[in-house]
Coordinates of C-alpha atoms in Angstrom, one line a residue:
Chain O
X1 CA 6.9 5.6 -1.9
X2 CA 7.2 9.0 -3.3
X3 CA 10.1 10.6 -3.2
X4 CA 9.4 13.5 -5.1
X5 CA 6.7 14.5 -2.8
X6 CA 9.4 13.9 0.3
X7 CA 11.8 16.7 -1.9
X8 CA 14.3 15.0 -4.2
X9 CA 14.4 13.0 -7.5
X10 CA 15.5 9.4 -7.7
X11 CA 13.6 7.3 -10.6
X12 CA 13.1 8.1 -14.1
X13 CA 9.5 6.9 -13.6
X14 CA 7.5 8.2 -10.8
X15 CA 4.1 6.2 -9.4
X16 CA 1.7 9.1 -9.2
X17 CA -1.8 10.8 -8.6
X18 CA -2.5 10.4 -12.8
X19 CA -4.1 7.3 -13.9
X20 CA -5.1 8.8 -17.9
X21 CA -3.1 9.4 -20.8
X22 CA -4.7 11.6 -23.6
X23 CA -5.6 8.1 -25.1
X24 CA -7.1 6.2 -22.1
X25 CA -11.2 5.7 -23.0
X26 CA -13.4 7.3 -20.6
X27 CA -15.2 10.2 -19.1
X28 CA -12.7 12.5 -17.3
X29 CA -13.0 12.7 -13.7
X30 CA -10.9 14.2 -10.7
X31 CA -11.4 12.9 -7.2
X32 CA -10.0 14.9 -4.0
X33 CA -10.7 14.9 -0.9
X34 CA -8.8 15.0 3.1
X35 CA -8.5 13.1 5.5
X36 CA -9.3 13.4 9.4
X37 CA -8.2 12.0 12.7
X38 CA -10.8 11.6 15.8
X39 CA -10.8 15.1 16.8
X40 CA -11.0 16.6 13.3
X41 CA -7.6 17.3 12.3
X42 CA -6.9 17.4 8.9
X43 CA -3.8 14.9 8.6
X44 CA -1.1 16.3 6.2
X45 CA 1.1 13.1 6.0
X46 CA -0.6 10.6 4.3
X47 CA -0.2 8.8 1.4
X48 CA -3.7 7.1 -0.4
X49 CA -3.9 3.9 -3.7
X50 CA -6.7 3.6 -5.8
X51 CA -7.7 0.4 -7.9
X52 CA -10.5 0.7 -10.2
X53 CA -11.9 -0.8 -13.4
X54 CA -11.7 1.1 -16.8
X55 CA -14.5 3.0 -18.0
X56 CA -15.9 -0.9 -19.4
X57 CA -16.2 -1.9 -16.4
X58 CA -13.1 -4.2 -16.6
X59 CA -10.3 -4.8 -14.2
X60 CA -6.4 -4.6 -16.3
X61 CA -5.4 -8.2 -14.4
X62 CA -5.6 -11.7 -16.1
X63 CA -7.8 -12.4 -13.4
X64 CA -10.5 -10.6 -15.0
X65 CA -12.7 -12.6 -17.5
X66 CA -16.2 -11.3 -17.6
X67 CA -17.3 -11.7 -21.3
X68 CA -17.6 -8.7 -23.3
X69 CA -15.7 -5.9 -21.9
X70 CA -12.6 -4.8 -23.6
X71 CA -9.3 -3.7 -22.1
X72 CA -7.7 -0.7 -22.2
X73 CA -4.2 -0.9 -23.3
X74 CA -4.2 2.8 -21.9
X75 CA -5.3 2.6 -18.3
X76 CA -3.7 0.2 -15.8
X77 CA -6.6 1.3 -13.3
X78 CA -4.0 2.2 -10.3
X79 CA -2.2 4.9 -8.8
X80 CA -1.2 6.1 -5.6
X81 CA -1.5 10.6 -4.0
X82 CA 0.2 11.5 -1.2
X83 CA -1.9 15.0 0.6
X84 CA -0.7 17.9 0.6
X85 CA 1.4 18.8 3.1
X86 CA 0.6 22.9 4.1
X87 CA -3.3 21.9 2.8
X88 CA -4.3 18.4 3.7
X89 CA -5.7 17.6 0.2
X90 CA -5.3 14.3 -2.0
X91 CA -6.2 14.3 -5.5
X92 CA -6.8 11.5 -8.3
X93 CA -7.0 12.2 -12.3
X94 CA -9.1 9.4 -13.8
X95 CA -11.9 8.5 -15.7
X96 CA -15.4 6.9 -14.0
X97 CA -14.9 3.4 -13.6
X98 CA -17.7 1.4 -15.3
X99 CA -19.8 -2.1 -13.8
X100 CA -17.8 -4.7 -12.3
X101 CA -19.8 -8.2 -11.8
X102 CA -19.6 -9.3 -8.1
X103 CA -19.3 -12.7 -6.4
X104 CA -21.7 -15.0 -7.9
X105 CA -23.0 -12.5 -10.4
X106 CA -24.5 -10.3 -7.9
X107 CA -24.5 -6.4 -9.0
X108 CA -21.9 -3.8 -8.0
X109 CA -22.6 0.0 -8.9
X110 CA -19.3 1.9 -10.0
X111 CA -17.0 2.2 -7.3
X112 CA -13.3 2.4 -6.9
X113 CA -11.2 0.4 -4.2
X114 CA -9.4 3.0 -1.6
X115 CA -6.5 1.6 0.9
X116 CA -5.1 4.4 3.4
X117 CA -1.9 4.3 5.0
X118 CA -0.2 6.8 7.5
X119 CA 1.8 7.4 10.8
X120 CA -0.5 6.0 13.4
X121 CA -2.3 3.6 10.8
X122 CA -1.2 -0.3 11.6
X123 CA -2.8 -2.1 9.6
X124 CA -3.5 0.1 5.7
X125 CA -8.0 0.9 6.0
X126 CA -9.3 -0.9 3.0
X127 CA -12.7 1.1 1.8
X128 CA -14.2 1.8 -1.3
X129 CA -15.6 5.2 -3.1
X130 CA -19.0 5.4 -4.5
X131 CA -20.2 8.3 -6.9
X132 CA -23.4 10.4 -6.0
X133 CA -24.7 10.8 -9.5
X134 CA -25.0 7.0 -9.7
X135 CA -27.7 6.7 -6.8
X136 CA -30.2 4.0 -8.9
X137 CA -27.1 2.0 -9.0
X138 CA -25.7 2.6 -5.5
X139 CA -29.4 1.4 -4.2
X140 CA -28.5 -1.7 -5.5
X141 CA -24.9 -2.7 -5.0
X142 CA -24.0 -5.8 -3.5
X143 CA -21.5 -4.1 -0.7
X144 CA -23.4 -0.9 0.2
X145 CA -26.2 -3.3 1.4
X146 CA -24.3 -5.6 3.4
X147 CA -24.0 -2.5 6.0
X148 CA -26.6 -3.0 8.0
X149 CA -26.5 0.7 9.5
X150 CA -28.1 2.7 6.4
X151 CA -26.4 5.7 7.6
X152 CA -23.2 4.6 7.0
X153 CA -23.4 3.7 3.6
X154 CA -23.5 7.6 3.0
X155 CA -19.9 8.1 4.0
X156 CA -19.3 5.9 1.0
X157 CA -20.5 8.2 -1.7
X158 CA -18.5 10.5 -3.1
X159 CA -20.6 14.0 -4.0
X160 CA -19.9 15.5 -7.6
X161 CA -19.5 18.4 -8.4
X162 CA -18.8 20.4 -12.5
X163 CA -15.4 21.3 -12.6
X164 CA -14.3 25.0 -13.1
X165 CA -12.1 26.3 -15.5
X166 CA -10.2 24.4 -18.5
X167 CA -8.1 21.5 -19.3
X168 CA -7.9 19.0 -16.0
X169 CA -9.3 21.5 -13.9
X170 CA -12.1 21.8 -16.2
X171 CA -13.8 18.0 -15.3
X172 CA -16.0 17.0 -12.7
X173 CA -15.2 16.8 -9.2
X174 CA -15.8 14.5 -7.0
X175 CA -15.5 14.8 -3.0
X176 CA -14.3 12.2 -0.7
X177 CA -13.3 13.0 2.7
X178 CA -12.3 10.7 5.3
X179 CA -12.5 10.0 8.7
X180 CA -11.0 8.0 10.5
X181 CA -12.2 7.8 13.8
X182 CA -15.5 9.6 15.4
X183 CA -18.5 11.3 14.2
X184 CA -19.3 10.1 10.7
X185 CA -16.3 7.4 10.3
X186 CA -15.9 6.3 7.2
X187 CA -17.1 2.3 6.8
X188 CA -13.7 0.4 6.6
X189 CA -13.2 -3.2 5.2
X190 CA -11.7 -6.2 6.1
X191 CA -11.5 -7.5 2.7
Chain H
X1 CA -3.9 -29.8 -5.2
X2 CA -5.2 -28.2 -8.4
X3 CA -3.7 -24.6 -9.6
X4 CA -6.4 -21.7 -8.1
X5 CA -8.1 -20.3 -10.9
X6 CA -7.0 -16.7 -11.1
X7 CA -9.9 -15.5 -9.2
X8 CA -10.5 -17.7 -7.0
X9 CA -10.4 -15.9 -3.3
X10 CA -7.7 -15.3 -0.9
X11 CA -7.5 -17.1 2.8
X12 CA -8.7 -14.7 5.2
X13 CA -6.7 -12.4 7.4
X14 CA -5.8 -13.8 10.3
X15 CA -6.1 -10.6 12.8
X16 CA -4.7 -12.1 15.6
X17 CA -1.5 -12.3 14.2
X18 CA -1.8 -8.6 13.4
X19 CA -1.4 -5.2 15.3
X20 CA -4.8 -4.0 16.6
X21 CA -6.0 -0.3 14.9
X22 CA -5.8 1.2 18.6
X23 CA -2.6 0.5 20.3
X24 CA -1.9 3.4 23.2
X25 CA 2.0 2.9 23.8
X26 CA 2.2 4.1 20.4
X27 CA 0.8 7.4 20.5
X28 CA -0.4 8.2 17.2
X29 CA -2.5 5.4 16.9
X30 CA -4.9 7.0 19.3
X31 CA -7.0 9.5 17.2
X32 CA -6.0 7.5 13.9
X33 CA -7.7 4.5 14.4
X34 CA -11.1 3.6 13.8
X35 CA -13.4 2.8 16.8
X36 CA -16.0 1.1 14.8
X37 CA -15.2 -2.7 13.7
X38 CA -14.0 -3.2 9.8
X39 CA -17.3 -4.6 7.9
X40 CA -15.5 -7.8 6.2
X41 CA -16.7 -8.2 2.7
X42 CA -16.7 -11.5 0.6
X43 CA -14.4 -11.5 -2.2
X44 CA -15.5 -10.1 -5.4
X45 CA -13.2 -9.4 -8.4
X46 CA -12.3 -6.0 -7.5
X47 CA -10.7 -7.5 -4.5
X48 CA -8.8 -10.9 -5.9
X49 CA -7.0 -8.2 -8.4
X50 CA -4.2 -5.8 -8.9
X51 CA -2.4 -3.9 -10.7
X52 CA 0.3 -5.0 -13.0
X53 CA 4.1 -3.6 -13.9
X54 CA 6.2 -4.1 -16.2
X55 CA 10.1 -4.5 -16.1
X56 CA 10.8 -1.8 -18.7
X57 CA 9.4 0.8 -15.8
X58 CA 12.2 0.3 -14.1
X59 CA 15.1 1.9 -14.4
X60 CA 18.8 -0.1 -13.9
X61 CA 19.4 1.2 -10.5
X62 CA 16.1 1.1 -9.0
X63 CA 17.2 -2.0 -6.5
X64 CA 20.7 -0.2 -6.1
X65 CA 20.4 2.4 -3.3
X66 CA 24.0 2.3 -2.8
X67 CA 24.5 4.0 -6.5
X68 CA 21.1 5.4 -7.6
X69 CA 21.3 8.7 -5.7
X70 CA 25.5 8.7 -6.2
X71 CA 26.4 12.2 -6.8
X72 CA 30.2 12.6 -6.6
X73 CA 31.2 9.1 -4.3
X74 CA 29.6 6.5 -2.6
X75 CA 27.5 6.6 0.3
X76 CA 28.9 6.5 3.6
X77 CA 27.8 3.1 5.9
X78 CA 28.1 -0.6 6.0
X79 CA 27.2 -1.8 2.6
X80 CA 24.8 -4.9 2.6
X81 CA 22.5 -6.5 0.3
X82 CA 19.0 -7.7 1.0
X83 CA 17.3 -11.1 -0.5
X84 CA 14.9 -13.0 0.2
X85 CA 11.7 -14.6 -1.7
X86 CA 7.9 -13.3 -1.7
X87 CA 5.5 -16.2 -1.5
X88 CA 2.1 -16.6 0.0
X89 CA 0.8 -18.9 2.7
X90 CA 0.5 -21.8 0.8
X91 CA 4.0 -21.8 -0.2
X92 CA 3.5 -20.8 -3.3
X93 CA 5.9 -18.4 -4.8
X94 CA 4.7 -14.6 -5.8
X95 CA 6.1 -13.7 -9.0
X96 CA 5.8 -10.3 -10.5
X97 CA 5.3 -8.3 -7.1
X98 CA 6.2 -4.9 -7.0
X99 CA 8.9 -4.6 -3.8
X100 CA 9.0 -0.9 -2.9
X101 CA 11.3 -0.2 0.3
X102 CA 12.7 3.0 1.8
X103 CA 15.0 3.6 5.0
X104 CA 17.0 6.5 7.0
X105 CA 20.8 6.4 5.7
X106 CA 23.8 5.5 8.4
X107 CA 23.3 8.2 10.3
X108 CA 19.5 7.4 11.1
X109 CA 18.3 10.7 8.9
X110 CA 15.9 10.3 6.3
X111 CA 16.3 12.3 2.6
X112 CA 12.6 13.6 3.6
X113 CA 11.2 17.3 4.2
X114 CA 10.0 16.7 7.1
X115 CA 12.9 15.0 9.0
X116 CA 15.0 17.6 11.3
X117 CA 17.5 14.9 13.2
X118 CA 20.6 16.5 13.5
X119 CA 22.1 13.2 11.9
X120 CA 23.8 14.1 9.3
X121 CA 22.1 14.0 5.9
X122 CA 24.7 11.7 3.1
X123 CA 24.7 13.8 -0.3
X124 CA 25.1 10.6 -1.8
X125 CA 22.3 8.0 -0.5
X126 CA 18.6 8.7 -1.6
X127 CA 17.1 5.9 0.6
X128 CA 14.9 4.5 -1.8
X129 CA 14.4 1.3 -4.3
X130 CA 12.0 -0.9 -5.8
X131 CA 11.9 -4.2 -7.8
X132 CA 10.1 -6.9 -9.5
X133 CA 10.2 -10.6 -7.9
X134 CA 11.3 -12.9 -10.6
X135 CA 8.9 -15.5 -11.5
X136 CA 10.6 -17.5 -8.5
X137 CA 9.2 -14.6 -6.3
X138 CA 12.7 -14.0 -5.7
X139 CA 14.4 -10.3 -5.1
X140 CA 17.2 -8.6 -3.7
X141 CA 18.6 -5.0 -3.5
X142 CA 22.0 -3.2 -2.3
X143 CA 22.1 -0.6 0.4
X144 CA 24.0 0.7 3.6
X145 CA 22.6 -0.2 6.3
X146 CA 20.3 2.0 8.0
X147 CA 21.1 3.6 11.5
X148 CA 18.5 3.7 14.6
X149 CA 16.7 7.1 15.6
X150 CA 15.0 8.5 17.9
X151 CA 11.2 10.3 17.5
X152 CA 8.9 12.1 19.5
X153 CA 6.5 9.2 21.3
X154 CA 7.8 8.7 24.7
X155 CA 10.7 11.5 25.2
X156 CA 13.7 9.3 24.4
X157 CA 12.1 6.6 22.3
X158 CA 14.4 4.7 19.7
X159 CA 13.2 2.8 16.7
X160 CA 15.7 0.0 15.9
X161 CA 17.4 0.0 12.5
X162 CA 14.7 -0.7 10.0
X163 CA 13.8 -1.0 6.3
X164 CA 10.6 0.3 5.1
X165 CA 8.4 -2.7 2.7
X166 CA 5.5 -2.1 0.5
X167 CA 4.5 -4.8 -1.5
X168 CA 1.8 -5.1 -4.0
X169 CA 1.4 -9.0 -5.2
X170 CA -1.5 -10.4 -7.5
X171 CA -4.9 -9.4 -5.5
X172 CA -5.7 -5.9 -4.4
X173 CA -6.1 -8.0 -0.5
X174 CA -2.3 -8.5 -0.4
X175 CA -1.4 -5.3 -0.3
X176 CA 1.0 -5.1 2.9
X177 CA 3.2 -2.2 4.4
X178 CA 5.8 -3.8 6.7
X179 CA 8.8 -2.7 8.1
X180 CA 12.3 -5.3 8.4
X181 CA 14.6 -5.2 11.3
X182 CA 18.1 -6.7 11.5
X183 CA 19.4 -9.8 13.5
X184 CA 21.1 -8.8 16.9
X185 CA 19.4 -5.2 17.2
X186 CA 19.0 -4.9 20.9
X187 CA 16.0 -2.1 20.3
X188 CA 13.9 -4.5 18.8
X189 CA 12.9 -5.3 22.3
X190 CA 12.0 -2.0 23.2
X191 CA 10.4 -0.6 20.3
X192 CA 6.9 0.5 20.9
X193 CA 5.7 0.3 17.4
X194 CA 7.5 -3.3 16.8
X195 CA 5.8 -4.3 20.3
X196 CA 2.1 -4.0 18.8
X197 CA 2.8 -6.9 17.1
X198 CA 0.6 -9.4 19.2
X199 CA 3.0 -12.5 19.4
X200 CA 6.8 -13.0 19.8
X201 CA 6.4 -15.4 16.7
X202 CA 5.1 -12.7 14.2
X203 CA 7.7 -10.5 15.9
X204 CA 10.4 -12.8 14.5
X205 CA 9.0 -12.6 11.3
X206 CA 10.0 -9.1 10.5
X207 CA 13.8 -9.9 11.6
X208 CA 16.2 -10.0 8.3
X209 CA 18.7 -13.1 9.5
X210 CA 22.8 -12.8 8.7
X211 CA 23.1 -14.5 5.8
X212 CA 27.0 -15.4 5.6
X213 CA 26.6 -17.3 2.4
X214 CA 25.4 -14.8 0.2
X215 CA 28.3 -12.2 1.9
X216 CA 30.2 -10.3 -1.2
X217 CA 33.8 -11.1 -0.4
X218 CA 35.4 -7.9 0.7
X219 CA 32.8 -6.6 -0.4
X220 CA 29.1 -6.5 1.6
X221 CA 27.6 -8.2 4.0
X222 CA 23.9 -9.9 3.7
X223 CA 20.4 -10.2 5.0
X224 CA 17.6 -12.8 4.2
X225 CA 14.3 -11.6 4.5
X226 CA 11.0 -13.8 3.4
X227 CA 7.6 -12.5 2.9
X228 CA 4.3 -13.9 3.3
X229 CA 1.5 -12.4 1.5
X230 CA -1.9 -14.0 1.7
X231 CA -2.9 -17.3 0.3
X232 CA -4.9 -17.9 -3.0
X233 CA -7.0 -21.3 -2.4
X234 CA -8.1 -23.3 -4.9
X235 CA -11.9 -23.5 -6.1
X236 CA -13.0 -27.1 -5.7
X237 CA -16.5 -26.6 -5.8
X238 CA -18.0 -23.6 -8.3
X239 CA -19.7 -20.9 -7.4
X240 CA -23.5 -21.7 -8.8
X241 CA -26.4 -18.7 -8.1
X242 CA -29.0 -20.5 -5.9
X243 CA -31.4 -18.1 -7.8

């Protein structure tokens, strides 16, 4: 699924980690994060998709018809990071996803969809990434509160950070570790 | 039956006919799968979509792994080509899916970093391809067919010959990783990672079947291999708020 991380070039167009073009509408974000088995071991070999609305809250599918939000013809709202393999660490460039309407018009914070696959994983973990800044919001969402354990809902959130430095590096940065097994799992979907 | 309306949800997963997370006899599984159950959500738009591609992405060779990594000859191995359609469980046919796969070359080696089998590498085979299903969900690529290996689980464990299957279709709850074995391969009974598979009958699933019709005369051989993504029902009754 990505060759060029596995050492060799074979398409002309690569899937990657970069969901924005210097046209795509939206605030600038970069996510990152790593990824850990039951004992704490930062796994080096796997590869993470994102799904996400644009920055209006819509979805770039003919599925999506809530009334007044606009497309971007600039953001197809997916893309796919493999970690690195001597440091453990996935990253996204994208912008902050704005309100999607749940089921039945119920109210869902920002959030982007998050499916894990690796050596060892059967079945790819569905889960979904919340943002820290948006806590009013969070309170409020539809999924978060389906978890009946409160604590859990934390490992949902991803913690923001300001950027340092310029250009990509220069945006915020938000944090999502996962794990996959043990102290502090990460809430996983069946979706 | 009525056309689903394009958001209208998807039939649930049926786990039994899946893998468990946590399945010992293979190994890695162990400390990679979660020990808490899933939470399973009801179907909201984020879910019931997915991302879209377009032809023009794709370059001319894409679904041609016996050329697209051709330096200076053809790949070594039995060439074959690979067919079959993408449709969900309702029969319905999945048009527009994105069909990624990825395999070892004849040898069993993989063009990967991290894969130190002494069998030899090919200079000519990449091991990679993608396609669109046409609006039939049909698709079909060319390779050479890849050899079996061994890997580190039990000390002299095989895995059959295989091709790697992504496959991203119309709702974000399709997306399915799947690997497709060849007709005849005696380590398909063996395998430890094909026997997590719960039943015999999902087992024979992932087989690709000799397809003699669609042989190239002296030219390839052929495999048939059908996917079933998840079904998109149709909404009969509307979703009022009970406020």
């Amino acid at each position: 699924l990505a060759p060029q991380q596995a050492g060799f070039d074979i398409f002309e167009r690569n899937f990657g980690s970069v969901l924005t073009n210097e046209r795509t509408q939206g605030e600038r974000i970069r996510i990152e994060g790593r990824v850990f088995d039951g004992i704490g071991t930062v796994l080096k070999d796997v590869l993470i998709e994102i799904w996400q609305a644009n920055a209006a809250g819509r979805y770039a599918h003919p599925a999506d018809r809530q009334p007044g939000k606009a497309e971007d013809p600039e953001f197809r709202g997916w893309g796919r990071s493999c970690t690195d393999f001597d440091t453990g660490v996935y990253t996204f460039e994208t912008i902050k996803p704005g309100v999607v309407t749940g089921r039945n018009g119920r109210f869902m914070a920002p959030h982007i969809n998050v499916w894990v696959v690796a050596r060892g994983i059967n079945l790819g973990l569905n889960t979904r990434l919340y943002f820290s800044d948006e806590a009013e919001a969070n309170a409020k969402d539809a999924v978060l509160n389906i978890i009946e354990w409160e604590a859990r809902r934390a490992t949902l959130v991803a913690q923001r950070s300001p950027g340092t430095g310029t250009g990509a590096s220069g945006v915020p940065v938000y944090r999502f570790d996962i794990r996959l097994q043990g102290e502090g799992e990460t809430v996983f979907f069946d979706i | 039956m009525r056309a689903p309306a394009p958001d209208a949800e998807y039939l649930m997963r049926d786990t039994t006919s899946h893998p468990p997370a946590l399945t010992p006899a293979y190994k890695t599984s162990v400390l990679r799968s979660p020990r808490l159950a899933p939470i399973s959500l009801q179907q909201s738009l984020s879910e019931v979509t997915a991302p879209v591609f377009r032809a023009e992405e794709f370059g001319p060779l894409d679904h041609d792994l016996i050329l697209n990594a051709s330096k200076d000859g053809l790949p070594i191995g039995e060439r074959i080509v690979v067919h079959g359609y993408v449709h969900d469980q309702l029969g319905r046919p999945v048009p527009n899916a994105l069909v990624e796969v990825w395999q070892a070359n004849a040898s069993g080696r993989y063009r990967h970093k991290k894969d130190q089998y002494i069998g030899a590498l090919d200079p000519n085979f990449g091991g990679c391809g993608r396609m669109l299903t046409d609006a039939h969900g049909y698709y079909a690529y060319r390779t050479i067919r890849p050899g079996p290996y061994p890997w580190r689980n039990r000390v002299n464990d095989w895995r059959p010959a295989h091709i790697h299957y992504a496959i991203s279709g119309s709702g974000w709850v399709q997306r399915l990783i799947t690997q497709m074995y060849f007709e005849g391969d005696p380590l398909i009974a063996t395998c430890p990672i094909l026997r997590i598979v719960p039943s015999e009958e999902q087992i024979r699933g992932l087989i690709a079947l000799q397809d003699t019709s669609a042989f190239v005369q002296l030219d390839s051989r052929a495999y048939r291999f059908d996917i079933v993504l998840r079904g998109q029902r149709a909404t009969l009754f509307e979703n009022a708020v009970q406020a």
